[in-house]
């Protein structure tokens, strides 16, 4: 019955979670609103807020799970990839806690953890499966052969899908992070109102920078002709942009599924909270005869439950790391 404390601090969410024998008992997420005024995450501010929030987040996770801190068997933490100053807060906390309690430390790759979020609830995908991981910093198609045996078979050559959504919302004058607001507005708009280009990238890789530029020019030209263009058409613009991004993602996922002959298909990362993408995957899955897997909302965006569950599987293997571990801004699988 291992009790694992999971810690996540790779970007702008400070999160702590308790996992007991593979079951998540708490998942506390402290969001940072300070970045809204800047239109994006300011790394220096993010690390300062992590420093403020980390201990209260852990205390709340313990309280909600009704677990005493003396009962924790191991601490799992995000080692990377992420913002170095943000990661340092979580890594330092995890090391100090493990040292004080004389318990093992478990390093977790944040991108692997997004995939392993599928092992929190039932039904769980079977190996091998494909996972489309879409977040603010990454867009990857991952071939998942085992818990920690994953291969990136397709990825973005420039911007991430979340970045394209966030930058579009910035052009539209919406606050950061824009993804959830584009989702909300898109539900009220016509997805076929405007046609944006689909980049022609070979293989399973993605590109979003051309689309971003096309959106920028489209808005600029229309605002020049009608200064109220954005206000009058915000829902249609959001719906059309979302539709194009979802089409790009699902077309490549379909290609990968056919190439690897895999029918268990999963979605992970912050952008998998998007309604259009979730519905699009379910529809495509129905047509293709796939078993589709989409995590609960709280396990899509950055959270420590995915770190704790990944930590649980590493704990079972006895895969621990020494106290000299340091965070990694870039961390391949
Ligand atoms: O995984 P995540 O929480 O953080 C990173 O590791 O990047 O992903 C954050 C991204 C942001 O780009 C945000 O705009 C996007 O996920 N996002 C959404 C939605 N909720 C979050 N994008 C579209 N629709 C949503 N509902
Ligand atoms: Zn993430």
GROMACS .gro file of C-alpha atoms and ligand atoms in nm:
model
  360
    1UNK     CA    1   0.000   0.000   0.000
    2UNK     CA    2   0.255   0.266  -0.099
    3UNK     CA    3   0.157   0.625  -0.020
    4UNK     CA    4   0.307   0.860  -0.279
    5UNK     CA    5   0.323   1.239  -0.257
    6UNK     CA    6   0.329   1.390  -0.609
    7UNK     CA    7   0.465   1.741  -0.676
    8UNK     CA    8   0.420   1.941  -0.998
    9UNK     CA    9   0.569   2.288  -1.059
   10UNK     CA   10   0.692   2.288  -1.420
   11UNK     CA   11   0.506   2.596  -1.544
   12UNK     CA   12   0.245   2.813  -1.371
   13UNK     CA   13   0.049   2.557  -1.168
   14UNK     CA   14   0.164   2.455  -0.821
   15UNK     CA   15   0.013   2.116  -0.750
   16UNK     CA   16   0.033   1.840  -0.489
   17UNK     CA   17  -0.139   1.503  -0.486
   18UNK     CA   18  -0.163   1.193  -0.270
   19UNK     CA   19  -0.182   0.850  -0.432
   20UNK     CA   20  -0.243   0.543  -0.216
   21UNK     CA   21  -0.189   0.206  -0.383
   22UNK     CA   22  -0.265   0.350  -0.728
   23UNK     CA   23  -0.575   0.549  -0.618
   24UNK     CA   24  -0.567   0.930  -0.625
   25UNK     CA   25  -0.704   1.063  -0.293
   26UNK     CA   26  -0.635   1.432  -0.354
   27UNK     CA   27  -0.518   1.662  -0.632
   28UNK     CA   28  -0.472   2.023  -0.518
   29UNK     CA   29  -0.394   2.276  -0.792
   30UNK     CA   30  -0.301   2.636  -0.710
   31UNK     CA   31  -0.342   2.842  -1.029
   32UNK     CA   32  -0.135   3.155  -1.079
   33UNK     CA   33  -0.347   3.447  -1.196
   34UNK     CA   34  -0.060   3.699  -1.181
   35UNK     CA   35   0.037   3.621  -1.545
   36UNK     CA   36  -0.296   3.737  -1.690
   37UNK     CA   37  -0.181   4.100  -1.690
   38UNK     CA   38   0.125   4.008  -1.900
   39UNK     CA   39  -0.049   3.796  -2.166
   40UNK     CA   40   0.174   3.495  -2.092
   41UNK     CA   41   0.369   3.319  -1.817
   42UNK     CA   42   0.649   3.535  -1.673
   43UNK     CA   43   0.906   3.278  -1.551
   44UNK     CA   44   1.052   3.492  -1.270
   45UNK     CA   45   0.706   3.561  -1.126
   46UNK     CA   46   0.603   3.196  -1.167
   47UNK     CA   47   0.887   3.069  -0.948
   48UNK     CA   48   0.811   3.325  -0.677
   49UNK     CA   49   0.445   3.221  -0.662
   50UNK     CA   50   0.544   2.850  -0.656
   51UNK     CA   51   0.761   2.933  -0.356
   52UNK     CA   52   0.459   3.083  -0.178
   53UNK     CA   53   0.215   2.806  -0.273
   54UNK     CA   54   0.410   2.484  -0.249
   55UNK     CA   55   0.379   2.417   0.125
   56UNK     CA   56   0.009   2.514   0.151
   57UNK     CA   57  -0.066   2.297  -0.154
   58UNK     CA   58   0.103   1.995   0.008
   59UNK     CA   59  -0.071   2.060   0.340
   60UNK     CA   60  -0.408   2.078   0.167
   61UNK     CA   61  -0.339   1.761  -0.034
   62UNK     CA   62  -0.258   1.577   0.290
   63UNK     CA   63  -0.566   1.717   0.463
   64UNK     CA   64  -0.803   1.625   0.179
   65UNK     CA   65  -0.659   1.273   0.155
   66UNK     CA   66  -0.670   1.235   0.537
   67UNK     CA   67  -0.306   1.125   0.530
   68UNK     CA   68  -0.044   1.212   0.789
   69UNK     CA   69   0.286   1.335   0.647
   70UNK     CA   70   0.466   1.062   0.843
   71UNK     CA   71   0.280   0.797   0.641
   72UNK     CA   72   0.426   0.900   0.303
   73UNK     CA   73   0.648   0.630   0.151
   74UNK     CA   74   0.802   0.825  -0.141
   75UNK     CA   75   0.800   1.167  -0.309
   76UNK     CA   76   0.754   1.187  -0.687
   77UNK     CA   77   0.833   1.519  -0.853
   78UNK     CA   78   0.848   1.671  -1.202
   79UNK     CA   79   1.215   1.691  -1.301
   80UNK     CA   80   1.142   1.842  -1.644
   81UNK     CA   81   1.075   1.962  -1.906
   82UNK     CA   82   0.962   2.306  -1.795
   83UNK     CA   83   1.073   2.648  -1.673
   84UNK     CA   84   1.390   2.599  -1.473
   85UNK     CA   85   1.305   2.844  -1.195
   86UNK     CA   86   0.962   2.684  -1.153
   87UNK     CA   87   1.100   2.330  -1.155
   88UNK     CA   88   1.363   2.427  -0.895
   89UNK     CA   89   1.093   2.502  -0.638
   90UNK     CA   90   0.925   2.161  -0.671
   91UNK     CA   91   1.251   1.968  -0.695
   92UNK     CA   92   1.400   2.143  -0.390
   93UNK     CA   93   1.084   2.085  -0.188
   94UNK     CA   94   1.075   1.715  -0.285
   95UNK     CA   95   1.443   1.667  -0.196
   96UNK     CA   96   1.409   1.839   0.141
   97UNK     CA   97   1.095   1.641   0.228
   98UNK     CA   98   1.251   1.307   0.129
   99UNK     CA   99   1.569   1.389   0.322
  100UNK     CA  100   1.378   1.487   0.635
  101UNK     CA  101   1.159   1.173   0.627
  102UNK     CA  102   1.435   0.943   0.498
  103UNK     CA  103   1.217   0.818   0.211
  104UNK     CA  104   1.298   0.762  -0.161
  105UNK     CA  105   1.273   1.025  -0.433
  106UNK     CA  106   1.117   0.948  -0.772
  107UNK     CA  107   1.190   1.167  -1.077
  108UNK     CA  108   0.910   1.205  -1.332
  109UNK     CA  109   0.915   1.336  -1.688
  110UNK     CA  110   0.622   1.580  -1.716
  111UNK     CA  111   0.533   1.469  -2.072
  112UNK     CA  112   0.531   1.100  -1.973
  113UNK     CA  113   0.311   1.192  -1.678
  114UNK     CA  114   0.053   1.357  -1.910
  115UNK     CA  115   0.030   1.018  -2.086
  116UNK     CA  116   0.018   0.821  -1.760
  117UNK     CA  117  -0.281   1.031  -1.644
  118UNK     CA  118  -0.476   0.763  -1.832
  119UNK     CA  119  -0.393   0.517  -1.554
  120UNK     CA  120  -0.580   0.716  -1.287
  121UNK     CA  121  -0.936   0.615  -1.382
  122UNK     CA  122  -1.097   0.316  -1.554
  123UNK     CA  123  -1.117   0.209  -1.831
  124UNK     CA  124  -0.741   0.218  -1.896
  125UNK     CA  125  -0.585   0.185  -2.242
  126UNK     CA  126  -0.392  -0.133  -2.330
  127UNK     CA  127  -0.031  -0.132  -2.451
  128UNK     CA  128   0.065  -0.045  -2.715
  129UNK     CA  129  -0.151   0.264  -2.759
  130UNK     CA  130  -0.115   0.605  -2.923
  131UNK     CA  131  -0.144   0.925  -2.723
  132UNK     CA  132  -0.184   1.270  -2.873
  133UNK     CA  133  -0.031   1.500  -2.611
  134UNK     CA  134  -0.123   1.863  -2.672
  135UNK     CA  135  -0.026   2.136  -2.430
  136UNK     CA  136   0.094   2.495  -2.421
  137UNK     CA  137   0.451   2.382  -2.489
  138UNK     CA  138   0.418   2.050  -2.672
  139UNK     CA  139   0.231   1.875  -2.951
  140UNK     CA  140   0.332   1.511  -2.978
  141UNK     CA  141   0.201   1.179  -3.100
  142UNK     CA  142   0.344   0.923  -2.860
  143UNK     CA  143   0.363   0.549  -2.922
  144UNK     CA  144   0.321   0.408  -2.571
  145UNK     CA  145   0.468   0.057  -2.549
  146UNK     CA  146   0.479   0.035  -2.170
  147UNK     CA  147   0.452   0.266  -1.866
  148UNK     CA  148   0.797   0.415  -1.922
  149UNK     CA  149   0.871   0.292  -2.271
  150UNK     CA  150   0.739   0.567  -2.498
  151UNK     CA  151   0.847   0.692  -2.839
  152UNK     CA  152   0.760   1.028  -2.992
  153UNK     CA  153   0.657   0.940  -3.349
  154UNK     CA  154   0.536   1.286  -3.450
  155UNK     CA  155   0.580   1.636  -3.309
  156UNK     CA  156   0.554   2.003  -3.391
  157UNK     CA  157   0.833   2.157  -3.594
  158UNK     CA  158   0.757   2.504  -3.453
  159UNK     CA  159   0.472   2.622  -3.224
  160UNK     CA  160   0.263   2.392  -3.003
  161UNK     CA  161  -0.114   2.366  -3.059
  162UNK     CA  162  -0.181   2.539  -2.724
  163UNK     CA  163   0.059   2.816  -2.819
  164UNK     CA  164  -0.137   2.870  -3.143
  165UNK     CA  165  -0.458   2.898  -2.940
  166UNK     CA  166  -0.299   3.129  -2.682
  167UNK     CA  167  -0.142   3.352  -2.950
  168UNK     CA  168  -0.470   3.370  -3.142
  169UNK     CA  169  -0.651   3.479  -2.830
  170UNK     CA  170  -0.387   3.745  -2.772
  171UNK     CA  171  -0.445   3.879  -3.127
  172UNK     CA  172  -0.818   3.884  -3.043
  173UNK     CA  173  -0.751   4.079  -2.722
  174UNK     CA  174  -0.864   3.796  -2.491
  175UNK     CA  175  -0.682   3.744  -2.158
  176UNK     CA  176  -0.423   3.469  -2.100
  177UNK     CA  177  -0.452   3.171  -2.114
  178UNK     CA  178  -0.671   3.193  -2.422
  179UNK     CA  179  -0.742   2.824  -2.487
  180UNK     CA  180  -1.038   2.796  -2.246
  181UNK     CA  181  -1.189   3.125  -2.373
  182UNK     CA  182  -1.158   3.022  -2.738
  183UNK     CA  183  -1.334   2.698  -2.637
  184UNK     CA  184  -1.616   2.892  -2.466
  185UNK     CA  185  -1.669   3.136  -2.757
  186UNK     CA  186  -1.637   2.860  -3.018
  187UNK     CA  187  -1.942   2.681  -2.875
  188UNK     CA  188  -2.152   2.984  -2.981
  189UNK     CA  189  -2.000   3.030  -3.329
  190UNK     CA  190  -2.006   2.883  -3.679
  191UNK     CA  191  -1.693   2.668  -3.739
  192UNK     CA  192  -1.730   2.705  -4.117
  193UNK     CA  193  -1.752   3.086  -4.115
  194UNK     CA  194  -1.384   3.132  -4.208
  195UNK     CA  195  -1.139   2.897  -4.377
  196UNK     CA  196  -0.782   2.890  -4.243
  197UNK     CA  197  -0.503   2.697  -4.418
  198UNK     CA  198  -0.400   2.342  -4.324
  199UNK     CA  199  -0.018   2.316  -4.335
  200UNK     CA  200   0.124   2.046  -4.562
  201UNK     CA  201   0.389   1.882  -4.342
  202UNK     CA  202   0.509   1.534  -4.439
  203UNK     CA  203   0.485   1.232  -4.207
  204UNK     CA  204   0.341   1.263  -3.859
  205UNK     CA  205   0.490   1.603  -3.770
  206UNK     CA  206   0.291   1.923  -3.717
  207UNK     CA  207   0.339   2.294  -3.788
  208UNK     CA  208   0.131   2.576  -3.641
  209UNK     CA  209   0.338   2.889  -3.712
  210UNK     CA  210   0.198   2.937  -4.067
  211UNK     CA  211  -0.155   2.911  -3.933
  212UNK     CA  212  -0.076   3.166  -3.664
  213UNK     CA  213   0.055   3.412  -3.926
  214UNK     CA  214  -0.250   3.350  -4.148
  215UNK     CA  215  -0.480   3.429  -3.853
  216UNK     CA  216  -0.280   3.744  -3.773
  217UNK     CA  217  -0.308   3.877  -4.132
  218UNK     CA  218  -0.675   3.777  -4.154
  219UNK     CA  219  -0.760   3.975  -3.840
  220UNK     CA  220  -0.540   4.272  -3.938
  221UNK     CA  221  -0.698   4.303  -4.285
  222UNK     CA  222  -1.053   4.267  -4.159
  223UNK     CA  223  -1.004   4.513  -3.873
  224UNK     CA  224  -0.861   4.764  -4.124
  225UNK     CA  225  -1.186   4.736  -4.321
  226UNK     CA  226  -1.413   4.727  -4.013
  227UNK     CA  227  -1.276   4.835  -3.672
  228UNK     CA  228  -1.551   4.635  -3.496
  229UNK     CA  229  -1.474   4.314  -3.688
  230UNK     CA  230  -1.343   4.122  -3.383
  231UNK     CA  231  -1.630   4.220  -3.150
  232UNK     CA  232  -1.894   4.144  -3.411
  233UNK     CA  233  -1.751   3.807  -3.511
  234UNK     CA  234  -1.560   3.677  -3.208
  235UNK     CA  235  -1.758   3.353  -3.177
  236UNK     CA  236  -1.727   3.265  -3.547
  237UNK     CA  237  -1.353   3.345  -3.545
  238UNK     CA  238  -1.294   3.124  -3.239
  239UNK     CA  239  -1.505   2.840  -3.382
  240UNK     CA  240  -1.322   2.853  -3.717
  241UNK     CA  241  -0.974   2.866  -3.559
  242UNK     CA  242  -1.059   2.582  -3.321
  243UNK     CA  243  -1.200   2.373  -3.605
  244UNK     CA  244  -0.881   2.414  -3.812
  245UNK     CA  245  -0.651   2.323  -3.518
  246UNK     CA  246  -0.865   2.021  -3.429
  247UNK     CA  247  -0.866   1.904  -3.794
  248UNK     CA  248  -0.486   1.932  -3.815
  249UNK     CA  249  -0.445   1.730  -3.494
  250UNK     CA  250  -0.698   1.459  -3.577
  251UNK     CA  251  -0.580   1.411  -3.938
  252UNK     CA  252  -0.228   1.330  -3.813
  253UNK     CA  253  -0.360   1.109  -3.536
  254UNK     CA  254  -0.563   0.912  -3.790
  255UNK     CA  255  -0.253   0.875  -4.009
  256UNK     CA  256  -0.051   0.747  -3.711
  257UNK     CA  257  -0.323   0.500  -3.608
  258UNK     CA  258  -0.331   0.352  -3.959
  259UNK     CA  259   0.050   0.346  -3.984
  260UNK     CA  260   0.096   0.158  -3.655
  261UNK     CA  261  -0.231  -0.036  -3.683
  262UNK     CA  262  -0.337   0.069  -3.333
  263UNK     CA  263  -0.694   0.106  -3.212
  264UNK     CA  264  -0.646   0.229  -2.853
  265UNK     CA  265  -0.616   0.605  -2.896
  266UNK     CA  266  -0.571   0.853  -2.611
  267UNK     CA  267  -0.566   1.230  -2.567
  268UNK     CA  268  -0.356   1.414  -2.305
  269UNK     CA  269  -0.227   1.760  -2.206
  270UNK     CA  270  -0.399   2.092  -2.141
  271UNK     CA  271  -0.551   2.129  -2.488
  272UNK     CA  272  -0.730   1.795  -2.444
  273UNK     CA  273  -0.965   1.992  -2.217
  274UNK     CA  274  -1.095   2.149  -2.542
  275UNK     CA  275  -1.457   2.058  -2.616
  276UNK     CA  276  -1.413   2.056  -2.995
  277UNK     CA  277  -1.112   1.824  -2.973
  278UNK     CA  278  -1.281   1.587  -2.727
  279UNK     CA  279  -1.596   1.566  -2.940
  280UNK     CA  280  -1.392   1.538  -3.262
  281UNK     CA  281  -1.190   1.247  -3.125
  282UNK     CA  282  -1.502   1.064  -3.009
  283UNK     CA  283  -1.664   1.109  -3.352
  284UNK     CA  284  -1.353   1.000  -3.542
  285UNK     CA  285  -1.305   0.709  -3.300
  286UNK     CA  286  -1.660   0.592  -3.373
  287UNK     CA  287  -1.594   0.600  -3.749
  288UNK     CA  288  -1.257   0.421  -3.718
  289UNK     CA  289  -1.361   0.161  -3.460
  290UNK     CA  290  -1.113   0.296  -3.203
  291UNK     CA  291  -1.131   0.271  -2.825
  292UNK     CA  292  -1.079   0.635  -2.726
  293UNK     CA  293  -0.951   0.756  -2.389
  294UNK     CA  294  -0.983   1.113  -2.260
  295UNK     CA  295  -0.891   1.201  -1.901
  296UNK     CA  296  -1.116   1.396  -1.664
  297UNK     CA  297  -1.068   1.774  -1.702
  298UNK     CA  298  -0.869   1.803  -1.379
  299UNK     CA  299  -0.615   1.549  -1.512
  300UNK     CA  300  -0.577   1.718  -1.855
  301UNK     CA  301  -0.413   2.046  -1.758
  302UNK     CA  302  -0.102   2.045  -1.539
  303UNK     CA  303  -0.164   1.857  -1.215
  304UNK     CA  304   0.022   1.652  -0.956
  305UNK     CA  305  -0.213   1.351  -0.972
  306UNK     CA  306  -0.044   1.248  -1.298
  307UNK     CA  307   0.295   1.284  -1.126
  308UNK     CA  308   0.178   1.077  -0.828
  309UNK     CA  309   0.036   0.796  -1.046
  310UNK     CA  310   0.355   0.787  -1.254
  311UNK     CA  311   0.546   0.780  -0.923
  312UNK     CA  312   0.338   0.483  -0.810
  313UNK     CA  313   0.441   0.277  -1.115
  314UNK     CA  314   0.807   0.372  -1.066
  315UNK     CA  315   0.782   0.286  -0.696
  316UNK     CA  316   0.664  -0.066  -0.790
  317UNK     CA  317   0.980  -0.102  -1.002
  318UNK     CA  318   1.203   0.041  -0.726
  319UNK     CA  319   1.313   0.313  -0.969
  320UNK     CA  320   1.446   0.585  -0.737
  321UNK     CA  321   1.682   0.882  -0.784
  322UNK     CA  322   1.958   1.024  -0.562
  323UNK     CA  323   1.959   1.348  -0.366
  324UNK     CA  324   2.201   1.504  -0.618
  325UNK     CA  325   1.926   1.523  -0.883
  326UNK     CA  326   1.874   1.861  -1.056
  327UNK     CA  327   1.584   1.982  -1.272
  328UNK     CA  328   1.605   1.976  -1.653
  329UNK     CA  329   1.445   2.248  -1.868
  330UNK     CA  330   1.464   2.003  -2.159
  331UNK     CA  331   1.409   1.638  -2.078
  332UNK     CA  332   1.369   1.384  -2.357
  333UNK     CA  333   1.187   1.056  -2.287
  334LIG     O1  334  -0.068   2.096  -2.015
  334LIG     P1  335  -0.091   2.240  -1.981
  334LIG     O2  336  -0.179   2.272  -1.862
  334LIG     O3  337   0.043   2.315  -1.958
  334LIG     C1  338   0.158   2.290  -2.032
  334LIG     O4  339   0.231   2.193  -1.998
  334LIG     O5  340   0.175   2.364  -2.133
  334LIG     O6  341  -0.152   2.309  -2.113
  334LIG     C2  342  -0.184   2.446  -2.115
  334LIG     C3  343  -0.247   2.478  -2.250
  334LIG     C4  344  -0.264   2.627  -2.275
  334LIG     O7  345  -0.219   2.656  -2.405
  334LIG     C5  346  -0.415   2.649  -2.264
  334LIG     O8  347  -0.462   2.755  -2.343
  334LIG     C6  348  -0.465   2.516  -2.315
  334LIG     O9  349  -0.378   2.419  -2.258
  334LIG     N1  350  -0.604   2.487  -2.274
  334LIG     C7  351  -0.708   2.478  -2.361
  334LIG     C8  352  -0.823   2.453  -2.283
  334LIG     N2  353  -0.787   2.446  -2.151
  334LIG     C9  354  -0.652   2.466  -2.149
  334LIG     N3  355  -0.709   2.490  -2.493
  334LIG    C10  356  -0.828   2.478  -2.553
  334LIG     N4  357  -0.945   2.455  -2.489
  334LIG    C11  358  -0.947   2.441  -2.354
  334LIG     N5  359  -1.062   2.418  -2.291
  335LIG    ZN1  360   0.172   2.002  -1.915
   0.00000   0.00000   0.00000
